Coordinates of C-alpha atoms in Angstrom, one line a residue:
M1 CA -9.6 4.1 13.6
I2 CA -9.0 7.5 12.0
L3 CA -5.5 8.1 11.2
H4 CA -4.3 11.4 9.3
K5 CA -1.5 11.7 7.4
G6 CA 1.7 10.9 8.7
E7 CA 0.1 8.9 11.6
V8 CA 1.8 5.2 11.5
L9 CA -0.7 2.1 10.9
F10 CA 2.0 -0.4 12.5
H11 CA 6.0 -0.2 12.3
Q12 CA 8.2 -3.1 10.3
G13 CA 9.2 -5.2 13.1
D14 CA 5.6 -5.4 14.9
S15 CA 4.8 -8.2 16.4
G16 CA 1.5 -8.8 13.8
Q17 CA -0.1 -8.4 17.0
F18 CA -3.4 -7.1 14.7
L19 CA -4.4 -7.5 11.2
Y20 CA -6.0 -3.6 9.7
H21 CA -8.9 -3.8 7.0
I22 CA -8.7 -0.4 4.9
K23 CA -12.4 1.7 5.0
S24 CA -11.0 4.7 2.6
G25 CA -7.7 6.8 3.0
L26 CA -4.4 5.1 1.3
F27 CA -1.1 4.3 2.5
K28 CA 2.9 4.3 1.2
V29 CA 4.5 1.1 3.0
T30 CA 8.9 1.9 3.2
R31 CA 10.9 -0.8 3.5
L32 CA 14.4 0.8 6.0
H33 CA 17.1 -1.7 4.4
Q34 CA 20.3 -1.8 6.7
N35 CA 22.7 0.1 4.0
G36 CA 20.2 3.0 5.6
N37 CA 18.2 3.6 2.3
I38 CA 14.6 3.4 2.6
V39 CA 12.0 2.4 0.0
L40 CA 8.7 3.1 -1.2
F41 CA 7.3 -0.8 -2.1
N42 CA 3.7 -1.0 -1.6
I43 CA 0.7 1.4 -2.0
L44 CA -2.6 0.2 0.6
Y45 CA -6.1 1.1 -0.8
P46 CA -9.5 0.3 0.7
G47 CA -10.7 -2.5 0.5
E48 CA -7.2 -4.5 1.4
T49 CA -6.0 -6.0 4.5
V50 CA -3.3 -5.8 5.6
P51 CA -0.2 -7.3 5.9
H52 CA -0.6 -9.6 2.8
H53 CA 1.4 -12.0 4.3
S54 CA 0.0 -12.8 7.5
L55 CA -3.4 -13.6 6.1
I56 CA -3.4 -17.0 6.5
S57 CA -0.3 -17.3 9.2
P58 CA 0.7 -14.5 11.8
K59 CA 4.1 -13.0 10.9
E60 CA 6.0 -9.5 11.8
T61 CA 5.6 -6.2 9.7
H62 CA 7.7 -6.4 6.3
G63 CA 7.8 -2.6 6.5
T64 CA 6.3 0.7 8.4
A65 CA 2.3 1.7 6.7
T66 CA 2.2 5.2 6.9
A67 CA -1.2 7.6 5.4
V68 CA -1.1 9.5 3.0
I69 CA -4.2 11.0 3.3
R70 CA -6.7 11.3 6.3
S71 CA -7.8 7.4 6.7
E72 CA -10.0 5.0 8.4
I73 CA -9.1 2.0 8.8
E74 CA -10.9 -1.5 11.3
I75 CA -8.1 -3.3 13.8
I76 CA -8.8 -6.8 13.7
P77 CA -7.0 -8.6 16.6
A78 CA -4.7 -11.3 14.6
N79 CA -5.9 -14.6 17.0
E80 CA -9.7 -13.3 16.2
W81 CA -8.7 -13.0 12.3
Y82 CA -7.1 -16.8 13.0
R83 CA -10.1 -18.3 14.5
E84 CA -12.4 -17.5 11.8
L85 CA -10.0 -18.9 9.2
Q86 CA -10.2 -22.3 11.3
E87 CA -13.8 -22.4 11.6
N88 CA -15.2 -20.7 8.9
P89 CA -15.4 -22.3 5.8
E90 CA -15.8 -19.2 3.8
K91 CA -13.0 -17.5 5.2
P92 CA -9.8 -19.4 3.4
L93 CA -12.0 -18.3 0.2
E94 CA -12.0 -14.7 0.7
I95 CA -8.5 -14.8 1.8
A96 CA -7.5 -16.2 -2.1
R97 CA -9.9 -13.2 -2.9
L98 CA -7.9 -10.4 -1.4
L99 CA -4.8 -11.9 -2.3
Q100 CA -6.4 -12.3 -5.9
E101 CA -7.3 -9.0 -6.3
K102 CA -3.6 -7.1 -5.2
L103 CA -2.1 -9.4 -7.5
R104 CA -4.1 -7.9 -9.8
F105 CA -3.0 -5.1 -8.8
M106 CA 1.1 -6.1 -8.8
Q107 CA 0.3 -7.0 -12.0
Q108 CA -1.4 -3.3 -13.1
R109 CA 0.9 -1.5 -11.6
L110 CA 4.2 -3.9 -13.2
D111 CA 2.4 -3.2 -16.8
H112 CA 2.3 0.8 -16.0
L113 CA 6.4 0.6 -15.9
T114 CA 6.6 -1.1 -19.1
V115 CA 5.0 2.1 -20.5
G116 CA 7.1 4.2 -23.0
T117 CA 8.0 7.1 -22.2
P118 CA 8.3 8.5 -18.5
A119 CA 5.4 11.2 -18.8
E120 CA 3.9 8.3 -19.7
R121 CA 4.5 6.5 -16.4
L122 CA 3.7 9.5 -13.7
E123 CA 0.4 9.6 -16.1
L124 CA -0.3 6.4 -15.1
L125 CA 0.6 6.4 -12.0
T126 CA -1.5 9.6 -10.7
Q127 CA -4.5 8.3 -12.8
W128 CA -4.5 5.1 -10.8
M129 CA -4.1 7.7 -7.4
N130 CA -7.2 9.9 -9.0
D131 CA -9.1 7.1 -8.1
Y132 CA -8.3 6.9 -4.6
S133 CA -6.8 10.0 -3.3
Q134 CA -9.5 12.6 -2.2
G135 CA -8.4 15.4 -4.9
M136 CA -5.5 15.4 -3.3
D137 CA -2.6 15.7 -6.1
L138 CA -0.2 13.0 -6.6
A139 CA 3.1 15.6 -5.5
E140 CA 1.1 16.7 -2.3
I141 CA 0.5 11.9 -0.9
L142 CA 4.0 11.5 -2.1
T143 CA 7.3 12.9 -2.2
Q144 CA 8.9 13.0 -5.3
E145 CA 11.1 10.2 -4.8
E146 CA 8.7 7.6 -3.7
I147 CA 7.0 8.8 -6.8
G148 CA 10.0 8.2 -8.5
Q149 CA 10.0 4.7 -7.1
L150 CA 7.0 4.2 -7.9
I151 CA 7.7 4.7 -11.7
G152 CA 10.9 2.9 -12.5
V153 CA 13.1 6.5 -12.7
R154 CA 15.5 9.2 -10.4
R155 CA 13.1 12.3 -8.0
E156 CA 15.1 14.6 -11.3
T157 CA 13.0 13.1 -13.8
V158 CA 10.1 13.7 -11.4
N159 CA 11.8 16.7 -11.0
R160 CA 11.1 18.2 -14.6
L161 CA 8.2 16.3 -15.3
L162 CA 5.9 18.3 -12.2
R163 CA 7.5 20.8 -14.0
G164 CA 6.8 20.3 -17.5
V165 CA 9.8 20.6 -18.6

C-alpha cells in the first residue's frame, strides 16, 4: 500500500486489527491529549513494524501515524501476526530485534537532546532525517512546532535557527 504526504496510516484509538511493516518512507506519530494539545512523540522509519506496543499482544493505537513523505507499507492482519507468533519459534526473536532497534533509536534521540546547543540538536536531527527523507528538507517534512518538540525548544527558536539568525 502506498501513502502520500498527509495520509494517515492509523488513528489514535484504532482497535489494532492490523500491524504495519514500513517498507519505505517516514511517518510522524502524534497524540491528542485531553487538554487539546497535539504532541509529536515518534518518527517511524523503514524496517519498522508498528504499532510497537502491539507486537506481542493487541492494544488500541496510542497515537495517529501520518505520512510525511511518500511511503510504502505492508498491512499485516493482527490475527495472522499473533498466530504466527504462537506457531513460529523464531518470531519472538524477530520481535525482540525490532524492539531492540527501536530502543537504540530512542537512545540516540535522547543523546541528541542532551547535546549542548539548540543549533547542534537541530543539526543532528537534520542529519538523521536526511537518511530517510528522500532528499526533502526537514522544514518540508515537519512543522517548526514539531521540530521544536523533537529537539526540546520552542517554535520561535526553531524559526530563528532555520533562518540562520
